[in-house]
Coordinates of C-alpha atoms and ligand atoms in Angstrom, one line a residue:
M119 CA -81.5 29.6 -58.4
A120 CA -84.8 30.8 -59.9
Q121 CA -84.4 32.4 -63.3
N122 CA -86.4 34.1 -65.9
I123 CA -87.1 31.8 -68.9
L124 CA -88.7 32.8 -72.2
L125 CA -90.3 29.8 -73.8
I126 CA -91.1 30.0 -77.5
I127 CA -93.5 27.3 -78.6
S128 CA -93.6 26.8 -82.3
G129 CA -95.8 24.5 -84.4
G130 CA -95.8 20.8 -84.1
I131 CA -97.5 17.9 -82.4
A132 CA -95.0 18.0 -79.6
A133 CA -96.4 21.4 -78.5
Y134 CA -98.5 19.6 -75.9
K135 CA -95.3 18.6 -74.2
A136 CA -94.4 22.3 -73.9
L137 CA -97.3 22.6 -71.5
D138 CA -95.7 20.1 -69.2
L139 CA -92.4 21.9 -69.6
I140 CA -93.9 25.1 -68.3
R141 CA -95.3 23.3 -65.3
R142 CA -92.0 21.5 -64.5
L143 CA -90.0 24.7 -64.9
R144 CA -92.3 26.6 -62.5
E145 CA -92.1 23.7 -60.0
R146 CA -88.3 24.3 -60.0
G147 CA -88.9 28.0 -59.1
H148 CA -88.3 29.5 -62.6
D149 CA -90.5 32.4 -63.9
V150 CA -91.7 31.4 -67.4
R151 CA -93.0 33.8 -70.1
V152 CA -94.5 32.2 -73.1
V153 CA -94.6 33.2 -76.8
M154 CA -96.5 31.0 -79.2
T155 CA -96.2 31.1 -83.0
P156 CA -99.5 31.1 -84.9
A157 CA -98.8 27.5 -85.9
A158 CA -98.4 26.5 -82.2
G159 CA -101.9 27.8 -81.7
E160 CA -103.2 25.0 -84.0
F161 CA -102.0 22.4 -81.5
I162 CA -102.5 24.0 -78.0
T163 CA -104.4 27.1 -76.8
P164 CA -102.8 30.2 -75.5
L165 CA -105.2 30.0 -72.6
S166 CA -103.6 26.7 -71.3
A167 CA -100.1 28.2 -71.6
A168 CA -101.3 31.3 -69.8
A169 CA -102.9 29.3 -67.0
L170 CA -99.8 27.2 -66.5
S171 CA -97.3 30.1 -66.7
G172 CA -99.3 32.6 -64.8
H173 CA -98.6 35.2 -67.4
E174 CA -100.3 36.5 -70.5
V175 CA -99.1 34.6 -73.6
H176 CA -97.6 36.7 -76.4
G177 CA -98.2 36.0 -80.0
A178 CA -98.4 39.1 -82.1
L179 CA -95.5 41.2 -83.2
F180 CA -97.4 44.5 -83.1
S181 CA -99.8 44.8 -80.3
L182 CA -100.5 48.1 -78.8
T183 CA -101.3 46.8 -75.3
E184 CA -98.3 44.6 -75.2
E185 CA -96.0 47.4 -76.5
A186 CA -97.3 49.6 -73.7
A187 CA -96.8 47.0 -71.0
M188 CA -93.5 45.5 -72.2
G189 CA -91.7 46.1 -75.5
H190 CA -91.5 42.8 -77.3
I191 CA -87.7 43.0 -77.5
E192 CA -87.6 43.4 -73.7
L193 CA -89.2 39.9 -73.5
S194 CA -86.0 38.2 -74.8
R195 CA -83.5 40.7 -73.3
S196 CA -84.7 40.3 -69.8
A197 CA -84.7 36.5 -70.0
D198 CA -81.8 34.6 -68.5
L199 CA -82.4 31.8 -71.1
I200 CA -84.6 31.3 -74.1
I201 CA -86.0 27.8 -74.8
V202 CA -87.6 27.0 -78.1
A203 CA -89.6 23.9 -77.6
P204 CA -90.8 22.4 -79.9
A205 CA -88.4 24.1 -82.4
S206 CA -89.9 23.6 -85.8
A207 CA -87.8 23.4 -89.0
D208 CA -89.4 26.6 -90.1
L209 CA -88.5 28.6 -87.0
M210 CA -85.0 27.3 -87.0
A211 CA -84.6 28.3 -90.7
K212 CA -85.8 31.8 -89.9
A213 CA -83.5 32.1 -86.9
A214 CA -80.5 30.8 -88.9
Q215 CA -81.2 33.4 -91.6
G216 CA -81.8 36.2 -89.1
L217 CA -85.4 36.8 -90.4
A218 CA -87.6 39.0 -88.1
N219 CA -91.1 38.7 -89.6
D220 CA -93.0 37.5 -86.6
L221 CA -92.7 37.8 -82.9
A222 CA -90.8 34.5 -82.3
S223 CA -88.1 35.2 -85.0
T224 CA -87.8 38.9 -83.9
L225 CA -87.2 37.9 -80.3
L226 CA -84.5 35.5 -81.4
I227 CA -82.6 38.1 -83.4
A228 CA -83.1 41.0 -81.0
T229 CA -81.0 39.5 -78.1
D230 CA -77.7 38.0 -77.1
T231 CA -79.4 35.8 -74.5
R232 CA -78.5 32.2 -74.9
V233 CA -81.0 29.9 -76.7
L234 CA -81.7 26.2 -76.2
Y235 CA -83.5 24.6 -79.1
A236 CA -85.5 21.3 -78.6
P237 CA -86.2 20.4 -82.3
A238 CA -89.2 18.3 -83.2
M239 CA -90.1 17.4 -86.7
N240 CA -90.6 14.6 -89.2
V241 CA -87.4 12.6 -89.6
R242 CA -86.9 13.5 -93.2
M243 CA -87.2 17.2 -92.4
W244 CA -84.6 16.8 -89.6
L245 CA -82.2 14.9 -91.9
H246 CA -82.7 17.3 -94.9
P247 CA -79.5 19.1 -95.8
A248 CA -81.3 22.5 -95.4
T249 CA -82.1 21.7 -91.8
R250 CA -78.6 20.3 -91.2
R251 CA -77.2 23.6 -92.5
N252 CA -79.5 25.7 -90.3
V253 CA -78.7 23.7 -87.2
A254 CA -74.9 24.0 -87.9
Q255 CA -75.4 27.8 -88.4
L256 CA -77.3 28.2 -85.2
R257 CA -74.6 26.3 -83.3
T258 CA -72.0 28.5 -84.8
D259 CA -74.0 31.5 -83.7
G260 CA -73.9 30.2 -80.1
A261 CA -77.1 28.2 -79.7
N262 CA -77.4 24.9 -77.9
F263 CA -79.5 21.9 -78.8
V264 CA -81.2 19.1 -76.8
G265 CA -82.5 16.2 -78.9
P266 CA -84.2 15.3 -81.0
D267 CA -84.6 11.7 -79.9
D268 CA -85.0 8.6 -82.0
G269 CA -88.3 6.8 -82.0
A270 CA -91.6 6.2 -83.6
M271 CA -93.2 9.5 -84.7
A272 CA -96.7 10.7 -84.6
C273 CA -96.6 10.7 -88.5
G274 CA -95.9 7.0 -88.5
E275 CA -92.2 7.2 -89.5
F276 CA -89.2 6.1 -87.3
G277 CA -85.9 7.9 -86.6
P278 CA -84.6 11.1 -85.1
G279 CA -87.2 13.9 -84.9
R280 CA -89.1 13.4 -81.6
M281 CA -88.7 16.3 -79.2
A282 CA -86.5 15.5 -76.2
E283 CA -88.3 14.6 -73.1
V284 CA -89.1 17.3 -70.6
P285 CA -86.5 16.2 -67.9
A286 CA -83.8 16.3 -70.6
I287 CA -84.8 19.8 -71.7
I288 CA -84.8 21.0 -68.1
A289 CA -81.4 19.4 -67.4
A290 CA -79.9 21.1 -70.6
A291 CA -81.5 24.4 -69.6
E292 CA -80.2 24.4 -66.1
A293 CA -76.7 23.5 -67.3
M294 CA -76.8 26.5 -69.6
L295 CA -78.1 28.8 -66.8
Q296 CA -75.1 27.9 -64.7
Q297 CA -72.8 28.8 -67.6
G298 CA -74.0 32.4 -67.9
S299 CA -76.8 33.9 -70.0
K300 CA -75.1 35.8 -72.8
I301 CA -73.5 34.5 -76.0
A302 CA -70.4 36.2 -77.3
L303 CA -71.3 38.0 -80.4
P304 CA -68.6 37.7 -83.1
G305 CA -66.4 40.7 -83.3
S306 CA -67.8 42.2 -80.1
A307 CA -64.4 42.8 -78.7
A308 CA -61.2 44.4 -80.0
G309 CA -57.9 42.6 -79.8
P310 CA -55.3 40.6 -81.7
L311 CA -57.8 37.7 -82.2
K312 CA -60.7 39.9 -83.3
D313 CA -63.0 38.0 -85.8
R314 CA -61.1 34.8 -85.0
H315 CA -62.8 31.6 -83.8
V316 CA -60.8 29.7 -81.1
V317 CA -61.9 26.2 -80.1
I318 CA -60.5 24.8 -76.9
T319 CA -60.9 21.3 -75.3
S320 CA -60.5 21.3 -71.6
G321 CA -60.8 19.2 -68.4
P322 CA -60.9 15.5 -68.0
T323 CA -63.1 13.0 -69.8
F324 CA -65.3 10.5 -67.9
E325 CA -65.5 7.1 -69.5
P326 CA -68.4 5.0 -68.2
I327 CA -67.9 1.5 -66.8
D328 CA -71.6 1.2 -66.1
P329 CA -74.4 3.7 -65.5
V330 CA -73.0 4.8 -62.1
R331 CA -69.2 4.3 -62.4
Y332 CA -66.6 5.8 -64.6
I333 CA -62.9 6.1 -65.3
A334 CA -61.6 9.7 -65.0
N335 CA -58.4 11.6 -64.2
R336 CA -57.3 14.5 -62.0
S337 CA -57.4 17.3 -64.6
S338 CA -59.2 20.4 -63.1
G339 CA -59.7 22.1 -66.4
R340 CA -58.0 25.3 -65.1
Q341 CA -55.5 25.6 -67.9
G342 CA -58.2 25.1 -70.6
H343 CA -60.6 27.5 -69.0
A344 CA -57.8 30.1 -68.5
L345 CA -57.1 29.7 -72.2
A346 CA -60.7 30.4 -73.1
A347 CA -60.7 33.5 -70.9
A348 CA -57.5 34.7 -72.5
A349 CA -58.8 34.0 -76.1
Q350 CA -61.9 36.0 -75.3
A351 CA -59.9 38.8 -73.8
A352 CA -57.9 38.9 -77.0
G353 CA -61.1 39.5 -79.0
A354 CA -61.8 36.0 -80.2
R355 CA -65.1 34.2 -80.4
V356 CA -64.5 31.2 -78.2
T357 CA -66.0 27.7 -78.1
L358 CA -65.0 25.7 -75.0
I359 CA -65.5 22.0 -75.2
S360 CA -65.3 20.9 -71.6
G361 CA -65.3 17.6 -69.8
P362 CA -66.8 17.6 -66.3
T363 CA -65.2 20.2 -64.1
A364 CA -66.1 22.2 -61.0
L365 CA -65.3 25.5 -62.8
T366 CA -67.6 28.2 -64.1
P367 CA -66.7 28.9 -67.7
P368 CA -65.9 32.6 -68.5
Q369 CA -69.0 34.6 -69.4
G370 CA -69.7 34.9 -73.1
V371 CA -67.8 31.8 -74.0
H372 CA -69.8 29.2 -75.9
V373 CA -69.6 26.0 -73.9
L374 CA -70.2 22.5 -75.1
A375 CA -70.3 20.2 -72.1
V376 CA -69.2 16.6 -72.8
E377 CA -68.3 13.6 -70.8
T378 CA -66.5 11.0 -73.0
A379 CA -63.7 11.3 -75.5
R380 CA -66.0 10.2 -78.3
D381 CA -68.5 13.0 -77.4
M382 CA -65.6 15.5 -77.2
L383 CA -64.5 14.6 -80.7
A384 CA -68.1 14.9 -82.0
A385 CA -68.4 18.3 -80.3
C386 CA -65.1 19.5 -81.9
H387 CA -66.5 18.7 -85.3
I388 CA -69.7 20.6 -84.5
A389 CA -67.7 23.6 -83.3
L390 CA -65.3 23.7 -86.3
P391 CA -64.4 25.6 -88.5
A392 CA -61.9 27.5 -86.3
D393 CA -58.8 29.6 -86.8
I394 CA -57.1 28.0 -83.7
F395 CA -57.8 24.6 -82.2
I396 CA -56.2 24.0 -78.8
A397 CA -56.4 20.5 -77.2
A398 CA -55.9 21.3 -73.5
A399 CA -58.1 18.4 -72.3
A400 CA -56.7 15.4 -70.5
V401 CA -58.5 12.9 -72.7
A402 CA -58.7 9.4 -71.5
D403 CA -56.7 7.0 -73.7
W404 CA -59.3 4.2 -73.4
H405 CA -62.9 3.6 -72.8
V406 CA -64.6 0.5 -71.5
A407 CA -66.0 -1.8 -74.2
H408 CA -69.7 -2.6 -73.8
A409 CA -70.2 -0.2 -70.8
G410 CA -73.6 -1.7 -70.0
G411 CA -76.9 -0.3 -69.2
H412 CA -77.0 -1.9 -65.8
K413 CA -74.9 -1.5 -62.8
L414 CA -72.3 -4.3 -62.5
K415 CA -73.0 -6.5 -59.5
K416 CA -70.6 -8.3 -57.1
G417 CA -71.0 -12.0 -57.4
A418 CA -69.5 -15.4 -57.1
D419 CA -67.8 -15.1 -60.5
G420 CA -65.3 -12.5 -59.0
P421 CA -64.5 -9.0 -60.2
P422 CA -65.6 -8.1 -63.7
Q423 CA -62.9 -8.2 -66.4
L424 CA -63.0 -4.8 -68.0
K425 CA -62.0 -4.7 -71.7
L426 CA -60.5 -1.3 -72.7
V427 CA -60.8 0.0 -76.2
E428 CA -58.6 2.9 -77.5
N429 CA -60.3 6.3 -77.7
P430 CA -60.0 8.5 -80.8
D431 CA -57.1 10.8 -80.7
I432 CA -58.9 14.2 -81.1
L433 CA -55.8 16.3 -81.5
A434 CA -54.2 14.0 -84.1
S435 CA -57.4 13.7 -86.1
I436 CA -58.0 17.4 -86.3
A437 CA -54.3 18.1 -87.2
A438 CA -54.7 15.6 -90.0
M439 CA -57.8 17.2 -91.5
D440 CA -57.4 17.7 -95.3
E441 CA -60.2 20.2 -95.6
G442 CA -61.0 22.8 -93.0
R443 CA -58.0 22.2 -90.8
P444 CA -57.7 25.1 -88.4
G445 CA -54.9 27.5 -89.2
L446 CA -53.1 26.6 -85.9
V447 CA -53.5 23.3 -84.2
I448 CA -52.0 23.2 -80.7
G449 CA -51.5 20.3 -78.3
F450 CA -50.5 20.0 -74.7
A451 CA -48.3 17.3 -73.3
A452 CA -48.5 16.4 -69.7
E453 CA -45.5 14.4 -68.8
T454 CA -44.0 13.1 -65.5
E455 CA -40.4 12.6 -66.9
Q456 CA -38.3 13.6 -69.9
V457 CA -40.8 16.4 -70.6
I458 CA -39.1 18.0 -73.6
A459 CA -38.1 14.8 -75.3
H460 CA -41.6 13.4 -75.0
G461 CA -43.1 16.7 -76.1
K462 CA -41.0 16.7 -79.2
A463 CA -42.0 13.2 -80.0
K464 CA -45.7 14.2 -79.5
L465 CA -45.3 17.1 -81.9
Q466 CA -44.3 14.6 -84.6
R467 CA -46.8 12.0 -83.8
K468 CA -49.8 14.2 -83.5
G469 CA -49.0 16.3 -86.6
C470 CA -49.8 19.6 -84.7
D471 CA -48.1 22.9 -85.1
M472 CA -47.0 23.3 -81.5
I473 CA -46.9 21.4 -78.3
I474 CA -47.1 23.0 -74.9
A475 CA -45.3 20.6 -72.7
N476 CA -45.4 20.6 -68.9
D477 CA -44.3 18.5 -66.0
V478 CA -47.2 17.0 -64.1
S479 CA -45.2 14.8 -61.8
P480 CA -46.8 14.8 -58.3
A481 CA -44.0 17.0 -57.0
S482 CA -44.7 19.7 -59.6
G483 CA -48.2 20.4 -58.2
V484 CA -49.3 21.4 -61.7
M485 CA -52.2 19.0 -62.0
G486 CA -55.1 20.8 -60.2
G487 CA -52.8 23.6 -59.2
E488 CA -52.8 27.3 -60.0
S489 CA -49.4 27.6 -61.8
N490 CA -47.6 25.9 -64.5
S491 CA -44.1 26.0 -66.1
V492 CA -44.3 25.2 -69.8
H493 CA -42.0 24.4 -72.7
V494 CA -43.2 25.7 -76.1
I495 CA -42.1 23.2 -78.6
S496 CA -42.4 23.7 -82.4
T497 CA -40.3 22.8 -85.4
E498 CA -38.5 26.1 -84.7
G499 CA -37.2 24.8 -81.4
V500 CA -38.0 24.8 -77.7
D501 CA -38.7 27.8 -75.6
S502 CA -38.8 27.1 -71.8
W503 CA -40.9 29.6 -69.8
P504 CA -40.5 30.3 -66.1
R505 CA -43.2 29.1 -63.7
L506 CA -46.2 31.3 -64.1
D507 CA -49.8 31.5 -63.0
K508 CA -52.0 29.5 -65.4
S509 CA -53.9 32.6 -66.5
E510 CA -50.6 34.4 -67.3
V511 CA -49.5 31.3 -69.2
A512 CA -52.7 31.5 -71.1
R513 CA -52.4 35.2 -71.8
R514 CA -48.8 34.8 -73.2
L515 CA -49.8 31.8 -75.2
M516 CA -52.6 33.6 -76.8
A517 CA -50.3 36.5 -77.8
L518 CA -48.0 33.9 -79.4
F519 CA -50.8 32.2 -81.3
A520 CA -52.1 35.5 -82.6
A521 CA -48.6 36.4 -83.8
K522 CA -48.3 33.0 -85.6
L523 CA -51.7 33.4 -87.2
R524 CA -50.8 36.9 -88.4
D525 CA -47.6 35.6 -90.0
Q526 CA -49.7 32.9 -91.9
R527 CA -51.9 35.6 -93.6
P528 CA -51.0 35.7 -97.3
Ligands
C5P116 O1 -52.6 12.1 -73.7 P1 -51.5 12.7 -74.6 O2 -50.3 12.9 -73.8 O3 -51.4 12.0 -75.9 O4 -52.1 14.2 -74.9 C1 -51.4 15.0 -75.7 C2 -52.3 16.0 -76.4 O5 -53.2 15.3 -77.2 C3 -53.1 16.9 -75.5 O6 -53.2 18.1 -76.2 C4 -54.5 16.2 -75.5 O7 -55.5 17.1 -75.3 C5 -54.5 15.6 -76.8 N1 -55.3 14.3 -76.9 C6 -56.4 14.3 -77.6 N2 -57.1 13.1 -77.8 C7 -56.7 12.0 -77.1 C8 -55.5 12.0 -76.3 C9 -54.9 13.2 -76.2 O8 -56.9 15.3 -78.2 N3 -57.4 10.9 -77.3

């Protein structure tokens, strides 16, 4: 679906790629408005960007004619997505601090439209602790990133810092457009989880065998997505780390889309710190060693022998964190027999605070279904709930977690 995109071009040698980005976005039917920082003007001309976008290019914060035609704040509010490409270290630093001393930084702070940054800078600038801090802050504030890529840089050095290629930026932008255009501003809702950050893993993982095949499972992601909606309704800021699903995430929830268990773990560490961490994903236990860059071929040697390697246990590793462990760490246990016994064993083994155990035997219809009957297992005992809609399970669980968290407060 055609959408309104605001493209902010900041200074850097990669600015020339932004011109191609405008062209490709328009080919896909999107309307593109362009803002250039003064530094971007050292690399490309506003005239080229105007010709390609079909609109006047904005650059100045205070311009009488622009104010009359369209208030500058309106530029970012009316957009369905903001792309910053290339995103310079300087502009990201301003955005992370909430500065508003030029048009680009003002637009970024004057809106709750989602932002995709495609950073481009010298490798040392990208790796500098100040940039790492700013990127982490922007992520916490709900921004998404694509790239930078590794490679030889225009400045002669090698490493991460090259702007992502245009097709990758478009893929990331369109994925975000499908997820809704607004970030949840912290503290924007009232409720028992107001000012709390809840991180939820959801859905299956896809573990590649080769570039076209993968190992997956039947998880629909419904329970995890329902938990995200319930946490948001309870007033929390929510980060949903989702494996591939057919579901549309709740509006306002910050989504990190992942495929593999290893990516899911990395995304969890990007999303932390959190008050509550909920592992509702059906994470694959194994991935295929040396999943190659080429499609495996049938041949005279017979079928390929796949070697499986254990995946990281995301829940156990977050429950075991010394520093920055979320106040509540919750796991799910999907079992086909001895549900409570296995759930209790999992509580011990994973080191989490609570296990929500459910029966996923084919007869139960839970996997991929609308309802669920759960057993809430903690060191305090087992509470078995009746069969309920997954959204009702999520709502009741969130009320329980909020109460537990409240009890923890000194
Ligand atoms: O797969 P298993 O039954 O061990 O899953 C129990 C819990 O552990 C679930 O909450 C699941 O999300 C989590 N888990 C995980 N990382 C894994 C395996 C499971 O976080 N590698």
